[in-house]
Each structure stands twice: as structure tokens, then as C-alpha cells.
CSV table of N, CA and C in Angstrom, one decimal:
chain,number,residue,atom,x,y,z
A,14,MET,N,21.1,16.4,12.0
A,14,MET,CA,21.7,16.3,10.7
A,14,MET,C,20.6,16.2,9.7
A,15,LYS,N,20.6,17.1,8.7
A,15,LYS,CA,19.6,17.1,7.7
A,15,LYS,C,20.0,16.3,6.5
A,16,LYS,N,19.2,15.4,6.1
A,16,LYS,CA,19.5,14.5,5.0
A,16,LYS,C,18.7,14.9,3.7
A,17,ARG,N,19.3,14.8,2.6
A,17,ARG,CA,18.6,15.1,1.3
A,17,ARG,C,18.2,13.8,0.6
A,18,ALA,N,17.3,13.1,1.3
A,18,ALA,CA,17.0,11.7,0.8
A,18,ALA,C,15.5,11.8,0.2
A,19,TRP,N,15.3,10.9,-0.7
A,19,TRP,CA,13.9,10.7,-1.3
A,19,TRP,C,13.5,9.3,-1.1
A,20,ILE,N,12.3,9.1,-0.8
A,20,ILE,CA,11.7,7.7,-0.7
A,20,ILE,C,10.9,7.6,-2.0
A,21,VAL,N,11.3,6.6,-2.8
A,21,VAL,CA,10.7,6.4,-4.1
A,21,VAL,C,10.0,5.1,-4.3
A,22,PHE,N,8.8,5.0,-4.7
A,22,PHE,CA,8.1,3.8,-5.1
A,22,PHE,C,8.0,3.7,-6.6
A,23,PHE,N,8.5,2.6,-7.2
A,23,PHE,CA,8.6,2.5,-8.6
A,23,PHE,C,7.8,1.3,-9.1
A,24,ASP,N,7.0,1.4,-10.2
A,24,ASP,CA,6.3,0.3,-10.8
A,24,ASP,C,6.4,0.3,-12.3
A,25,GLU,N,6.5,-0.9,-12.9
A,25,GLU,CA,6.6,-1.0,-14.3
A,25,GLU,C,5.6,-2.1,-14.8
A,26,SER,N,4.9,-1.9,-15.9
A,26,SER,CA,4.1,-3.0,-16.4
A,26,SER,C,3.8,-2.8,-17.9
A,27,GLY,N,3.3,-3.8,-18.5
A,27,GLY,CA,3.0,-3.8,-19.9
A,27,GLY,C,1.5,-3.9,-20.0
A,28,ILE,N,0.9,-3.1,-21.0
A,28,ILE,CA,-0.5,-3.1,-21.1
A,28,ILE,C,-0.8,-3.3,-22.6
A,29,SER,N,-2.0,-3.8,-22.9
A,29,SER,CA,-2.6,-3.9,-24.2
A,29,SER,C,-3.6,-2.8,-24.4
A,30,LEU,N,-3.5,-2.0,-25.5
A,30,LEU,CA,-4.4,-0.9,-25.7
A,30,LEU,C,-5.5,-1.2,-26.6
A,31,LEU,N,-5.7,-2.5,-27.0
A,31,LEU,CA,-6.9,-2.9,-27.8
A,31,LEU,C,-8.0,-3.1,-26.9
A,32,PRO,N,-9.2,-2.8,-27.3
A,32,PRO,CA,-10.4,-3.0,-26.5
A,32,PRO,C,-10.7,-4.5,-26.3
A,33,GLU,N,-11.2,-4.9,-25.2
A,33,GLU,CA,-11.6,-6.3,-24.9
A,33,GLU,C,-12.8,-6.7,-25.7
A,34,VAL,N,-12.9,-7.9,-26.1
A,34,VAL,CA,-14.0,-8.4,-26.8
A,34,VAL,C,-15.1,-8.9,-25.8
A,35,ARG,N,-16.3,-8.4,-26.0
A,35,ARG,CA,-17.4,-8.7,-25.1
A,35,ARG,C,-18.6,-9.1,-25.9
A,36,ARG,N,-19.5,-9.8,-25.2
A,36,ARG,CA,-20.8,-10.1,-25.9
A,36,ARG,C,-21.6,-8.9,-26.0
A,37,THR,N,-22.3,-8.8,-27.1
A,37,THR,CA,-23.2,-7.7,-27.4
A,37,THR,C,-24.5,-8.2,-27.9
A,38,TYR,N,-25.5,-7.4,-27.9
A,38,TYR,CA,-26.8,-7.8,-28.5
A,38,TYR,C,-26.8,-7.4,-30.0
A,39,ALA,N,-27.1,-8.3,-30.8
A,39,ALA,CA,-27.1,-8.1,-32.3
A,39,ALA,C,-28.1,-9.1,-32.9
A,40,PRO,N,-28.7,-8.8,-34.0
A,40,PRO,CA,-29.6,-9.7,-34.7
A,40,PRO,C,-28.9,-11.0,-35.0
A,41,ARG,N,-29.6,-12.1,-34.9
A,41,ARG,CA,-29.0,-13.4,-35.1
A,41,ARG,C,-28.4,-13.5,-36.5
A,42,GLY,N,-27.2,-14.0,-36.6
A,42,GLY,CA,-26.5,-14.1,-37.9
A,42,GLY,C,-25.6,-12.9,-38.2
A,43,ARG,N,-25.7,-11.8,-37.5
A,43,ARG,CA,-24.9,-10.6,-37.8
A,43,ARG,C,-23.9,-10.4,-36.6
A,44,THR,N,-22.7,-10.7,-36.8
A,44,THR,CA,-21.7,-10.5,-35.8
A,44,THR,C,-21.3,-9.0,-35.7
A,45,PRO,N,-21.4,-8.4,-34.5
A,45,PRO,CA,-21.1,-7.0,-34.4
A,45,PRO,C,-19.6,-6.8,-34.6
A,46,THR,N,-19.2,-5.7,-35.2
A,46,THR,CA,-17.8,-5.3,-35.4
A,46,THR,C,-17.3,-4.2,-34.5
A,47,LEU,N,-16.3,-4.4,-33.8
A,47,LEU,CA,-15.7,-3.4,-32.9
A,47,LEU,C,-14.7,-2.6,-33.7
A,48,ARG,N,-14.8,-1.3,-33.7
A,48,ARG,CA,-13.9,-0.4,-34.4
A,48,ARG,C,-13.2,0.5,-33.3
A,49,HIS,N,-11.9,0.7,-33.5
A,49,HIS,CA,-11.1,1.5,-32.6
A,49,HIS,C,-10.1,2.3,-33.4
A,50,ARG,N,-9.6,3.3,-32.9
A,50,ARG,CA,-8.6,4.2,-33.6
A,50,ARG,C,-7.2,4.1,-33.0
A,51,LEU,N,-6.9,3.0,-32.3
A,51,LEU,CA,-5.6,2.9,-31.8
A,51,LEU,C,-4.6,2.3,-32.9
A,52,ASN,N,-3.4,2.9,-32.9
A,52,ASN,CA,-2.5,2.4,-33.9
A,52,ASN,C,-1.4,1.5,-33.4
A,53,TRP,N,-1.4,1.2,-32.1
A,53,TRP,CA,-0.5,0.2,-31.6
A,53,TRP,C,-1.2,-0.8,-30.7
A,54,LYS,N,-0.6,-2.0,-30.5
A,54,LYS,CA,-1.3,-3.0,-29.8
A,54,LYS,C,-0.8,-3.1,-28.4
A,55,ARG,N,0.4,-2.8,-28.1
A,55,ARG,CA,0.9,-2.9,-26.7
A,55,ARG,C,1.8,-1.7,-26.4
A,56,ALA,N,1.9,-1.5,-25.1
A,56,ALA,CA,2.7,-0.4,-24.6
A,56,ALA,C,3.3,-0.8,-23.3
A,57,GLY,N,4.5,-0.2,-23.0
A,57,GLY,CA,5.2,-0.3,-21.7
A,57,GLY,C,4.9,0.9,-20.9
A,58,MET,N,4.7,0.8,-19.6
A,58,MET,CA,4.4,1.9,-18.8
A,58,MET,C,5.2,1.8,-17.5
A,59,ALA,N,5.8,2.9,-17.1
A,59,ALA,CA,6.5,3.0,-15.8
A,59,ALA,C,6.2,4.3,-15.1
A,60,ALA,N,6.1,4.1,-13.8
A,60,ALA,CA,5.7,5.3,-12.9
A,60,ALA,C,6.5,5.2,-11.6
A,61,ALA,N,6.9,6.4,-11.1
A,61,ALA,CA,7.6,6.5,-9.8
A,61,ALA,C,6.9,7.6,-9.0
A,62,LEU,N,6.7,7.3,-7.7
A,62,LEU,CA,6.1,8.3,-6.8
A,62,LEU,C,7.1,8.5,-5.7
A,63,GLY,N,7.5,9.8,-5.6
A,63,GLY,CA,8.6,10.1,-4.6
A,63,GLY,C,8.2,11.1,-3.5
A,64,TYR,N,8.7,10.8,-2.3
A,64,TYR,CA,8.4,11.7,-1.2
A,64,TYR,C,9.8,12.2,-0.7
A,65,HIS,N,9.9,13.5,-0.3
A,65,HIS,CA,11.1,14.0,0.2
A,65,HIS,C,11.2,13.6,1.7
A,66,ALA,N,12.2,13.0,2.2
A,66,ALA,CA,12.3,12.5,3.6
A,66,ALA,C,12.3,13.5,4.6
A,67,SER,N,13.1,14.6,4.4
A,67,SER,CA,13.2,15.6,5.5
A,67,SER,C,12.4,16.8,5.3
A,68,ASP,N,11.7,17.0,4.2
A,68,ASP,CA,10.9,18.3,4.0
A,68,ASP,C,9.5,17.9,3.5
A,69,PRO,N,8.6,17.7,4.4
A,69,PRO,CA,7.2,17.3,4.0
A,69,PRO,C,6.5,18.4,3.3
A,70,HIS,N,6.9,19.6,3.3
A,70,HIS,CA,6.3,20.7,2.6
A,70,HIS,C,6.5,20.7,1.1
A,71,ARG,N,7.4,19.9,0.7
A,71,ARG,CA,7.7,19.8,-0.8
A,71,ARG,C,6.6,19.1,-1.5
A,72,GLY,N,6.0,18.2,-0.8
A,72,GLY,CA,4.9,17.4,-1.4
A,72,GLY,C,5.4,16.2,-2.3
A,73,PRO,N,4.5,15.3,-2.6
A,73,PRO,CA,4.9,14.2,-3.4
A,73,PRO,C,5.1,14.6,-4.9
A,74,ARG,N,6.0,13.8,-5.6
A,74,ARG,CA,6.3,14.0,-7.0
A,74,ARG,C,5.9,12.7,-7.7
A,75,LEU,N,5.3,12.9,-8.9
A,75,LEU,CA,4.9,11.7,-9.7
A,75,LEU,C,5.6,11.8,-11.1
A,76,CYS,N,6.3,10.8,-11.5
A,76,CYS,CA,7.0,10.7,-12.8
A,76,CYS,C,6.3,9.6,-13.5
A,77,PHE,N,6.0,9.8,-14.8
A,77,PHE,CA,5.2,8.8,-15.6
A,77,PHE,C,5.8,8.8,-17.0
A,78,HIS,N,5.9,7.5,-17.5
A,78,HIS,CA,6.5,7.4,-18.9
A,78,HIS,C,5.7,6.3,-19.6
A,79,LEU,N,5.3,6.5,-20.8
A,79,LEU,CA,4.6,5.5,-21.6
A,79,LEU,C,5.4,5.3,-22.9
A,80,LYS,N,5.7,4.1,-23.3
A,80,LYS,CA,6.4,3.8,-24.5
A,80,LYS,C,5.6,2.9,-25.4
A,81,PRO,N,5.0,3.4,-26.5
A,81,PRO,CA,4.3,2.5,-27.4
A,81,PRO,C,5.1,1.6,-28.2
A,82,GLY,N,4.6,0.4,-28.5
A,82,GLY,CA,5.3,-0.6,-29.3
A,82,GLY,C,6.3,-1.4,-28.6
A,83,SER,N,6.4,-1.4,-27.3
A,83,SER,CA,7.4,-2.1,-26.6
A,83,SER,C,6.9,-3.5,-26.2
């Protein structure tokens, strides 16, 4: 009996797109300023990786979605 089933691994997480603050070398009394061009602070991310159970020749499938501002 041939089944049309998929095995799917799903993951969801939230990320911050602002750069991390680190120590840098600068002359004493002058605090370095980090500049970035990102226009949102957080994003939600979801991904699914699927394998076809009965047909290994189809190969894996990756689905990815990013939602800014969530």
C-alpha cells in the first residue's frame, strides 16, 4: 500500500534584528556609536522541513517565512 504522507519538522522563534552592543577600542572619553540600517526591532520567523515518506527521490522541501514587527 502506497501512502502519500509527509514527515514535517516545524520550528518557530522570535529574533531581534538590532546589533548586539560590544566593547570596542576608542579614545578615552569618546563613546563609539553603532549605526545600522535596520528599520524594525523584532521579527517572527517560522520554518518547516518536510520529507516525503514513500518517495525518497522527491528530496526534502524547506518552507520559510519571516514577519517583521511581530
